[in-house]
mmCIF file of C-alpha atoms and ligand atoms in Angstrom:
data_model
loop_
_atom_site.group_PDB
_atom_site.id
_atom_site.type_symbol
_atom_site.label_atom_id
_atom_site.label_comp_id
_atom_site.label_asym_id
_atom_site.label_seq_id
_atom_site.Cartn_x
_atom_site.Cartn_y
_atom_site.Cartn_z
ATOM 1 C CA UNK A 1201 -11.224 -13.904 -28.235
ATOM 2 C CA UNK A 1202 -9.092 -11.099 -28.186
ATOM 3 C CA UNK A 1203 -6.686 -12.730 -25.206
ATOM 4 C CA UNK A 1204 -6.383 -15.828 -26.951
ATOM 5 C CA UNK A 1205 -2.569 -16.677 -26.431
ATOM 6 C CA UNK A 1206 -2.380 -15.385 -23.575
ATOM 7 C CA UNK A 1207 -1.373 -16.446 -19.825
ATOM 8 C CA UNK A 1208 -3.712 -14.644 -16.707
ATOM 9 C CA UNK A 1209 -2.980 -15.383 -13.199
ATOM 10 C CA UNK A 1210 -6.074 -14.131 -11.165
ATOM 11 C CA UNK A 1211 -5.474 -14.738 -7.379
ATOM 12 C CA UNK A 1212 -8.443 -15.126 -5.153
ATOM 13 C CA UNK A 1213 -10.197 -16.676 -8.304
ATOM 14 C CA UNK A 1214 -11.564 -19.490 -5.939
ATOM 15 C CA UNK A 1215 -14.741 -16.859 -5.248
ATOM 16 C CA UNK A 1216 -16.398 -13.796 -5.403
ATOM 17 C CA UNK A 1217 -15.011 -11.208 -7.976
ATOM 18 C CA UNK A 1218 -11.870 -13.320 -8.714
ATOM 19 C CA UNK A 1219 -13.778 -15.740 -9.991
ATOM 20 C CA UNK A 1220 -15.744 -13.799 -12.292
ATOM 21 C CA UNK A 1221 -12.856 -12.300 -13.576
ATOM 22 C CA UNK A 1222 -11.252 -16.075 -14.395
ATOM 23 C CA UNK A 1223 -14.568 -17.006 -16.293
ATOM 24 C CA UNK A 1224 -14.355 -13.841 -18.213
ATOM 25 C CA UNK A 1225 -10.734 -13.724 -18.958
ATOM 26 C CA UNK A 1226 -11.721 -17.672 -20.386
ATOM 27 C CA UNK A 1227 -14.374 -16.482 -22.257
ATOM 28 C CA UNK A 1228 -11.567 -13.692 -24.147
ATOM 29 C CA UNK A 1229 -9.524 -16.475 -25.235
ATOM 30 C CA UNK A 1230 -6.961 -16.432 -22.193
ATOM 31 C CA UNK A 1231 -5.055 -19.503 -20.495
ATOM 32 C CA UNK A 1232 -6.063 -19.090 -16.836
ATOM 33 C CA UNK A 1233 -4.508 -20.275 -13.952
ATOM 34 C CA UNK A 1234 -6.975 -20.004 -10.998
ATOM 35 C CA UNK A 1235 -5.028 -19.445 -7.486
ATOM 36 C CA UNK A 1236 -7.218 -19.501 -4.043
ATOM 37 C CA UNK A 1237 -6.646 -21.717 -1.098
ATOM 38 C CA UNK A 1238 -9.396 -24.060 -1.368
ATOM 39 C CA UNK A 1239 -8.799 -26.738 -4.254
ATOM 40 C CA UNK A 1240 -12.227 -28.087 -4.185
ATOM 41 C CA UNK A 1241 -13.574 -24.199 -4.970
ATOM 42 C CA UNK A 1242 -10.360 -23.960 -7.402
ATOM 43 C CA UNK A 1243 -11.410 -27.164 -10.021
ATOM 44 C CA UNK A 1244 -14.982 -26.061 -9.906
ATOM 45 C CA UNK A 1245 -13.642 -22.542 -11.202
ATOM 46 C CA UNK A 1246 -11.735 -24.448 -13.851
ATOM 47 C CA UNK A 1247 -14.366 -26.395 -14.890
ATOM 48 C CA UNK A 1248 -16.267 -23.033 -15.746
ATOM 49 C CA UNK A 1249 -12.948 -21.897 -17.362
ATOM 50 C CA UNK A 1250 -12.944 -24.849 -19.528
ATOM 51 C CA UNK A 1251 -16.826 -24.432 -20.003
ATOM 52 C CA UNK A 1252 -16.234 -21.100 -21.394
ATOM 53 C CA UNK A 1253 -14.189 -22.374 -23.996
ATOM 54 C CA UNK A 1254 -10.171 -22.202 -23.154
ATOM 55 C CA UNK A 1255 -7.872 -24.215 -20.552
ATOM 56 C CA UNK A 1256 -7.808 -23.503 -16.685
ATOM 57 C CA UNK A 1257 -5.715 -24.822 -13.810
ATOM 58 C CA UNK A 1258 -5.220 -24.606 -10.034
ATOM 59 C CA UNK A 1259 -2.666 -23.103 -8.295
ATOM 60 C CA UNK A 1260 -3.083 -23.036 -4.275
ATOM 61 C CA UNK A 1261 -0.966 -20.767 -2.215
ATOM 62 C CA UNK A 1262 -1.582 -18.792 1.343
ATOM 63 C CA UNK A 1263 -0.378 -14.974 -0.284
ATOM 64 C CA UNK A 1264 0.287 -13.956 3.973
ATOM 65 C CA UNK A 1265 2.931 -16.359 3.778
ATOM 66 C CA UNK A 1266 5.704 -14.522 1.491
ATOM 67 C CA UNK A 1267 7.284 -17.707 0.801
ATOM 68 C CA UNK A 1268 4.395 -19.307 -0.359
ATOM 69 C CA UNK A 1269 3.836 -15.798 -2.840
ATOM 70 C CA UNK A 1270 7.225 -16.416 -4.881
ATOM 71 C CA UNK A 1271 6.499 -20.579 -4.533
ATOM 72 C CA UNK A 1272 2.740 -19.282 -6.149
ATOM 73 C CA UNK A 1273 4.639 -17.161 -8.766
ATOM 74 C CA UNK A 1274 7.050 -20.095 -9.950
ATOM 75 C CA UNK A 1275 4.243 -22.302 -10.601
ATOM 76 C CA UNK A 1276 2.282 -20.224 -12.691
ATOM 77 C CA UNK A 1277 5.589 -19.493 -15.198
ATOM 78 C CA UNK A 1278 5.177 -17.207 -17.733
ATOM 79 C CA UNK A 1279 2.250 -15.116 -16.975
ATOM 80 C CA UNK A 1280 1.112 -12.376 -19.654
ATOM 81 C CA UNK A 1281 -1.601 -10.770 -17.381
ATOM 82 C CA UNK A 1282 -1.681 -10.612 -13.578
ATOM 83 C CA UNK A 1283 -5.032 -9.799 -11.563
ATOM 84 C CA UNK A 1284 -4.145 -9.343 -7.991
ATOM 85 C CA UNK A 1285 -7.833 -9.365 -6.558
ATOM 86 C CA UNK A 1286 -7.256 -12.014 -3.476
ATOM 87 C CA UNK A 1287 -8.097 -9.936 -0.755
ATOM 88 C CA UNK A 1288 -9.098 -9.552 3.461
ATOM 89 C CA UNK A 1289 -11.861 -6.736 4.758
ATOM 90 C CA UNK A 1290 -12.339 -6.943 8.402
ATOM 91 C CA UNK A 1291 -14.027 -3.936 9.499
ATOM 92 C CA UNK A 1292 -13.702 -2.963 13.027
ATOM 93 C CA UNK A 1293 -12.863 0.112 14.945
ATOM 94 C CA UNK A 1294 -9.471 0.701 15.573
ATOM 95 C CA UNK A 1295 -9.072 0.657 19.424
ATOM 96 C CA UNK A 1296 -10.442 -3.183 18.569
ATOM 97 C CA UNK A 1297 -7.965 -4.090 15.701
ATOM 98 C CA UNK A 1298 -5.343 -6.475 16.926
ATOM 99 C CA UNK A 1299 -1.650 -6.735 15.774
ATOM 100 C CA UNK A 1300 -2.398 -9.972 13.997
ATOM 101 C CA UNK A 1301 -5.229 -8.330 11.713
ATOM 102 C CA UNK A 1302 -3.309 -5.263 10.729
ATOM 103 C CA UNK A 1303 -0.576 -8.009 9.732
ATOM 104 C CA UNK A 1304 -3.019 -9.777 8.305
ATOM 105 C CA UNK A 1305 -4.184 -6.989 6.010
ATOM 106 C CA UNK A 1306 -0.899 -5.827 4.940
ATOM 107 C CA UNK A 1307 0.448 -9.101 4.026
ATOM 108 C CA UNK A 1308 -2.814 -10.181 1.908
ATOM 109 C CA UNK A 1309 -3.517 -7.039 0.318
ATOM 110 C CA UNK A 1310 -0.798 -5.279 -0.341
ATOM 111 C CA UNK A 1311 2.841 -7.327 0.104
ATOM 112 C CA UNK A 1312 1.194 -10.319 -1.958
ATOM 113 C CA UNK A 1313 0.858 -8.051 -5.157
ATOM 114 C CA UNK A 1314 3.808 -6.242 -4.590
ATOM 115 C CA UNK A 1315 5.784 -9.541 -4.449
ATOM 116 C CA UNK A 1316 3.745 -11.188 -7.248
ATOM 117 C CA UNK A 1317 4.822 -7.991 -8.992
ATOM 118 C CA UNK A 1318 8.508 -8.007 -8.383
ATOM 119 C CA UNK A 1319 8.584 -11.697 -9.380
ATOM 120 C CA UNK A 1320 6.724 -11.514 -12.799
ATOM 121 C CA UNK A 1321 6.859 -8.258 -14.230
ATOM 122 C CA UNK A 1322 10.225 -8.964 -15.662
ATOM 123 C CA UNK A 1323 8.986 -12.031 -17.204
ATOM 124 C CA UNK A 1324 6.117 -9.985 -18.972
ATOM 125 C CA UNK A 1325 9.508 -7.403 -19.798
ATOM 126 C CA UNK A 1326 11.436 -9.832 -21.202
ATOM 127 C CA UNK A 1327 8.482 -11.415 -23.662
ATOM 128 C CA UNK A 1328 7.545 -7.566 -24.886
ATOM 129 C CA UNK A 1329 5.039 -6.286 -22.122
ATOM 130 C CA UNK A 1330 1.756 -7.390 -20.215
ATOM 131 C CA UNK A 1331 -0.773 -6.032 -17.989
ATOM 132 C CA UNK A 1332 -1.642 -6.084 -14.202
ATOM 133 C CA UNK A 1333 -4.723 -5.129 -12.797
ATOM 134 C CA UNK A 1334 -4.741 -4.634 -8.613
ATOM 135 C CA UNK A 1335 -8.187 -4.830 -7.060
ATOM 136 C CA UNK A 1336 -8.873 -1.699 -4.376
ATOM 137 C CA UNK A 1337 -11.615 -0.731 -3.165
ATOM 138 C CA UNK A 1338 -13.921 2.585 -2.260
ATOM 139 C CA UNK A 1339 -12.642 2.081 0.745
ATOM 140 C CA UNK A 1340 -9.281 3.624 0.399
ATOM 141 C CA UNK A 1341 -10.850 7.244 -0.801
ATOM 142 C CA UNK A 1342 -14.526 7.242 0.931
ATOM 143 C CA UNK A 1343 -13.793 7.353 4.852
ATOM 144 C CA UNK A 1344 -15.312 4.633 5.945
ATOM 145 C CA UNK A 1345 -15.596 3.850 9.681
ATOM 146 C CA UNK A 1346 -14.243 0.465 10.742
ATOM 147 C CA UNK A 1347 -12.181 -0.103 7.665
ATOM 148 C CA UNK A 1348 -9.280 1.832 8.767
ATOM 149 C CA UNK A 1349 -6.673 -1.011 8.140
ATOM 150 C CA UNK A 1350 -8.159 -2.577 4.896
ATOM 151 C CA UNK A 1351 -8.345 1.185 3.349
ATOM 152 C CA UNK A 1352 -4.529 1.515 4.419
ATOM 153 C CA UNK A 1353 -3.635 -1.314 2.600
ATOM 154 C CA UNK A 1354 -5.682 -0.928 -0.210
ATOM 155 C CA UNK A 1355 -4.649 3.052 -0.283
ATOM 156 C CA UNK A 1356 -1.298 1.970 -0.324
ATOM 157 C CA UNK A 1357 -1.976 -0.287 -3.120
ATOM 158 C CA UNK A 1358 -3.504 2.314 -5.401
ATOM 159 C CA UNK A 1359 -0.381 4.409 -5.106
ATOM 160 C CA UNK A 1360 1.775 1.248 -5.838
ATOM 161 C CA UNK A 1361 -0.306 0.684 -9.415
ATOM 162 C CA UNK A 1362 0.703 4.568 -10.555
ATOM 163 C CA UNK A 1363 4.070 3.827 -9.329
ATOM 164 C CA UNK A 1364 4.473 0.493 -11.297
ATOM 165 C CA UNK A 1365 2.645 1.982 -14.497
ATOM 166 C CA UNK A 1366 5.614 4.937 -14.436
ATOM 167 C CA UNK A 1367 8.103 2.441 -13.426
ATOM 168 C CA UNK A 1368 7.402 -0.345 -16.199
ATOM 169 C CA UNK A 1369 5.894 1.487 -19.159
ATOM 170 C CA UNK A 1370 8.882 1.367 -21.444
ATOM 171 C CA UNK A 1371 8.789 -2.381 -20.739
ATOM 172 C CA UNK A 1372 5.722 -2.344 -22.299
ATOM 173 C CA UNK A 1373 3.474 -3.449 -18.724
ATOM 174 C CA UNK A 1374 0.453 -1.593 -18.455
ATOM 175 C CA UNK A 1375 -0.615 -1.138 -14.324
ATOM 176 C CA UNK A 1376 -4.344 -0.154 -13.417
ATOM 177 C CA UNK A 1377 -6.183 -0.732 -10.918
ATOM 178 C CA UNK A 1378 -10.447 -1.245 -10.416
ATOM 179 C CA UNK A 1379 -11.966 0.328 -7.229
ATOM 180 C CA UNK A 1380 -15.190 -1.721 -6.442
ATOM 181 C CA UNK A 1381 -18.332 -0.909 -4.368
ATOM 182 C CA UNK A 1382 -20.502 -2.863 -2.502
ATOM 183 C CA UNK A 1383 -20.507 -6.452 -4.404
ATOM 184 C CA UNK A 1384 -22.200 -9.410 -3.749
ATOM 185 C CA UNK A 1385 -19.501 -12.384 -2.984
ATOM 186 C CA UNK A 1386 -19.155 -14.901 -0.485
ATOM 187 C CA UNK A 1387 -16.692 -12.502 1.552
ATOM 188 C CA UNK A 1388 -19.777 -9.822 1.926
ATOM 189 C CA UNK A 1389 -22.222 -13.193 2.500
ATOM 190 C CA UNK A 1390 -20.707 -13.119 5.916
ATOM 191 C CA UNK A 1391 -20.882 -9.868 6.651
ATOM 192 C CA UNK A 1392 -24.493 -8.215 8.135
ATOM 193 C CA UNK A 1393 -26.692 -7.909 5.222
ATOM 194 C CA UNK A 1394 -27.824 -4.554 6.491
ATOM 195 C CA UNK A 1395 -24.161 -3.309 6.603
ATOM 196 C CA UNK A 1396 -23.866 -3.845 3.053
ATOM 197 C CA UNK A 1397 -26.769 -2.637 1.822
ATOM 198 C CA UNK A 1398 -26.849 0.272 4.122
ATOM 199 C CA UNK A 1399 -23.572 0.957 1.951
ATOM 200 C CA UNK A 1400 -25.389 0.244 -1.486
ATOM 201 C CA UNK A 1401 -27.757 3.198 -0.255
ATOM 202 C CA UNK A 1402 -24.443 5.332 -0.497
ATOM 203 C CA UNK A 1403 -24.172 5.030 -4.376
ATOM 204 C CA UNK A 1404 -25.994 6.284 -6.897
ATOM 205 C CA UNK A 1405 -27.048 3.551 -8.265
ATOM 206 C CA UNK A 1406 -29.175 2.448 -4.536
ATOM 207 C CA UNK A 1407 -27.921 -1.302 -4.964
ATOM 208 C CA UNK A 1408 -25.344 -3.754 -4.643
ATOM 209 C CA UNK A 1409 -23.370 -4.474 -7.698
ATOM 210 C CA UNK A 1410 -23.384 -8.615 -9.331
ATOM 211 C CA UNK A 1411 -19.175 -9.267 -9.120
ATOM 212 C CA UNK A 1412 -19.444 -10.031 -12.988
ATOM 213 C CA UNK A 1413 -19.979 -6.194 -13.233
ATOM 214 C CA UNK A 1414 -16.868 -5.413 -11.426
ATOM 215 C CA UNK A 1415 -15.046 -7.972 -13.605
ATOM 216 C CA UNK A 1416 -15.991 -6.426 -16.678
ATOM 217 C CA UNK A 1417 -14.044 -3.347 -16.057
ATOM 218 C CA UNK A 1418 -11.098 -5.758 -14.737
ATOM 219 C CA UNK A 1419 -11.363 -7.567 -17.979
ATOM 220 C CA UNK A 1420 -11.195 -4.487 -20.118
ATOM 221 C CA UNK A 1421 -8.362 -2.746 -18.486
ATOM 222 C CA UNK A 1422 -6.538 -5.804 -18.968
ATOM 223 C CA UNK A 1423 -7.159 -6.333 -22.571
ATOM 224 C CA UNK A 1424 -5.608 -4.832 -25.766
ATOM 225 C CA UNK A 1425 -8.853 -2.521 -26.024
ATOM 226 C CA UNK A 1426 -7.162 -0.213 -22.736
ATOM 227 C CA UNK A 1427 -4.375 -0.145 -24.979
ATOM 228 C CA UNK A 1428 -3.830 3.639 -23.791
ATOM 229 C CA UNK A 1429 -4.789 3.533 -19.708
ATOM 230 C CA UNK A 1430 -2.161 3.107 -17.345
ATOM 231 C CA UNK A 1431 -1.892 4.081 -13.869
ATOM 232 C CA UNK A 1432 -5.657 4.565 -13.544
ATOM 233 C CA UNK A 1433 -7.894 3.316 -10.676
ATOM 234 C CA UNK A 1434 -11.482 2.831 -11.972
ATOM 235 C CA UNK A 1435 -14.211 3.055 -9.672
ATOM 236 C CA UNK A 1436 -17.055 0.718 -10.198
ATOM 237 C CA UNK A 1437 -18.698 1.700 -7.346
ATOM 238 C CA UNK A 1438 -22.547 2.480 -8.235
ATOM 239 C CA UNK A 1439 -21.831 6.563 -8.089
ATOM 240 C CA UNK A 1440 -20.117 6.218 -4.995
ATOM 241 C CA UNK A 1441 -21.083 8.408 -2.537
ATOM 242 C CA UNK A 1442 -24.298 10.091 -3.584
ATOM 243 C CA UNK A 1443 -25.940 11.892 0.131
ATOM 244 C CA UNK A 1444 -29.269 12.269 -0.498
HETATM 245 N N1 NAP B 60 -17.066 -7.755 -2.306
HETATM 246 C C1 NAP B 60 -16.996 -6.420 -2.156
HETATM 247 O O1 NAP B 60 -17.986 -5.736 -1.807
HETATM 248 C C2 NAP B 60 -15.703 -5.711 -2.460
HETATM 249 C C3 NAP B 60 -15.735 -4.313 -2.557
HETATM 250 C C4 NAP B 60 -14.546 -3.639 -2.824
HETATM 251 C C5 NAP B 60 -13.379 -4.348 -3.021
HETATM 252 N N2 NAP B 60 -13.371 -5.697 -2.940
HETATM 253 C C6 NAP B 60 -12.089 -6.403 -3.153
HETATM 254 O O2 NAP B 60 -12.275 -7.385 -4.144
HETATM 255 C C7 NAP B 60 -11.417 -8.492 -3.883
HETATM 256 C C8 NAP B 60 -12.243 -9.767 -3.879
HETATM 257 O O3 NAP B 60 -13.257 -9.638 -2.904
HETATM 258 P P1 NAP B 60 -14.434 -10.727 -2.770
HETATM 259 O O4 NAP B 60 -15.513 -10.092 -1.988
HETATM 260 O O5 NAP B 60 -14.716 -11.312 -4.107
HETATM 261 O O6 NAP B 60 -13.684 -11.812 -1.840
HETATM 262 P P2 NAP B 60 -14.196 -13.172 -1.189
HETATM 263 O O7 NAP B 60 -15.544 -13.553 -1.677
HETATM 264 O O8 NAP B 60 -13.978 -13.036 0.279
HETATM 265 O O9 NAP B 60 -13.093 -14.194 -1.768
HETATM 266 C C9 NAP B 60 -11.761 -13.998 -1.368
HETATM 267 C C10 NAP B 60 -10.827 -14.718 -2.295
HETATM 268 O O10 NAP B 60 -9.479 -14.461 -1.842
HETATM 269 C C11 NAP B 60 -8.868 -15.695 -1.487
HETATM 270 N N3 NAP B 60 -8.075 -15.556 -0.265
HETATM 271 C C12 NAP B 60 -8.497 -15.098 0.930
HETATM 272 N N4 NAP B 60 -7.492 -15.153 1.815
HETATM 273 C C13 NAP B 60 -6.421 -15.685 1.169
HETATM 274 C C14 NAP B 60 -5.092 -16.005 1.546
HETATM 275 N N5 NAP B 60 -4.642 -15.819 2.785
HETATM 276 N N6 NAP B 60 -4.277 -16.531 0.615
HETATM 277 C C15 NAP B 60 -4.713 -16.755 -0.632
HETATM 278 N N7 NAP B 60 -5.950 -16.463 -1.061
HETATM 279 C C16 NAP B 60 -6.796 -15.942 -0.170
HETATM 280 C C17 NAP B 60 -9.989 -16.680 -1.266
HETATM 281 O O11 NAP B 60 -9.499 -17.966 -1.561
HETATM 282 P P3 NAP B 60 -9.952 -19.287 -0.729
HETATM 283 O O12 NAP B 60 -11.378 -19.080 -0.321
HETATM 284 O O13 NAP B 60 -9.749 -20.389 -1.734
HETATM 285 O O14 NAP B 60 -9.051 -19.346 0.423
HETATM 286 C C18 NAP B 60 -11.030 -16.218 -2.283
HETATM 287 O O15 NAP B 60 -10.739 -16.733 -3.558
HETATM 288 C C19 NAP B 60 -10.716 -8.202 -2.555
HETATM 289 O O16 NAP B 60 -9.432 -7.680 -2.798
HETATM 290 C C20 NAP B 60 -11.606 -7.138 -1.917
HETATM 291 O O17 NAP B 60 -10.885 -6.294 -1.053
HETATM 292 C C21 NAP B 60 -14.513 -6.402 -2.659
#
């Protein structure tokens, strides 16, 4: 219970690796409030908050709206630990990607952290420190084809967490970030199984990874025990890329 006093926001906690990351931030003791867009897949997430032993609660918000980012980082108040895992991955070549999905990108995954950043790092400053974890990907280092725009704005948001761990450690905010492989979610459910696994036979490892395992290294860079890490980006990628 070593988070026990503690306030996380996780955003995109409604599924997939967010959600996994809520549960286990519960089950360290912390106060979590759950953001996502769907409130129906938001309570059931605080129920298994609540089931894991501490208090949960919804907070909806669209993060490509920048309006509705600040409204999002209002409601949540003080906030000791800030997961910004909500995320988009539309892979398509790039003579195919529109105007509205390179927005789209952008604004999700990388202006909706820096703006949740902006707004409640000082907060953490002002109450002795905190920690922020930003979800990449493999993506942004592994040329991948097709995911030209998501590994822009996930590239751009690795370089943002070493920036923000220079920029706030004498305020006592630690900045990391976790880059995941393959991972089963309800975002990759709806992509071509064979694309993902044919990605899984990229790593090491020869599989996809469970999105509890990618929210155990969120979880610890968060915590007291990563004490000493800032401005890292973990891979939890399976060994990602092994040829051969
Ligand atoms: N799964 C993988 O293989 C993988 C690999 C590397 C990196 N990642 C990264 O890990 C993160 C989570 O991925 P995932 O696969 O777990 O995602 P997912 O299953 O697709 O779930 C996406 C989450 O983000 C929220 N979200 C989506 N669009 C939103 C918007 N416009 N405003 C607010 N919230 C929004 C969704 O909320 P609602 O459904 O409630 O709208 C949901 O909670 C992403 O940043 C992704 O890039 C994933």
């Amino acid at each position: 219970m070593e988070m026990s006093g503690l306030t996380a926001l996780v955003t995109g906690a409604t599924a997939g690796i967010g959600r996994a990351v809520a549960v286990r931030l519960a089950g360290e003791g912390a106060e979590v409030v759950v953001h996502g867009r769907d409130a129906e897949r938001g309570a059931a997430v605080v129920g298994e908050t609540e089931e894991a032993g501490r208090r949960g609660r919804f907070a909806g918000a669209d993060l490509t709206d920048s309006a509705d980012v600040l409204r999002l980082a209002q409601e949540a108040g003080d906030v000791d630990v800030l997961i910004n895992n909500a995320g988009v991955y539309r892979f398509l070549p790039t003579s195919q990607m529109t105007d509205e999905l390179f927005a789209l990108h952008m604004d999700l995954n990388t202006r909706a952290p820096y703006l949740l950043v902006r707004a409640l790092a000082p907060g953490m400053a002002e109450r002795g420190g905190g920690t922020i974890v930003n979800v990449s990907t493999m993506a942004a280092t592994v040329p991948t084809k097709g995911a030209g725009m998501y590994a822009a704005s996930k590239a751009a948001l690795e370089q943002l967490t070493r920036v923000w761990a220079a920029e706030y450690a004498e305020e006592g905010i630690r900045v990391n970030a976790v880059a995941p492989g393959p991972t089963r979610t309800p975002g990759t459910g709806d992509m071509d199984a064979a694309v993902l696994e044919a990605i899984a036979a990229t790593t090491a490892l020869r599989r996809v990874a469970e999105p509890e395992e990618v929210a155990e290294a969120v979880v610890f860079l968060a915590s007291p025990r990563a004490s000493y890490i800032t401005g890292v980006v973990l891979e939890v990628a399976g060994g990602r890329p092994a040829i051969g």
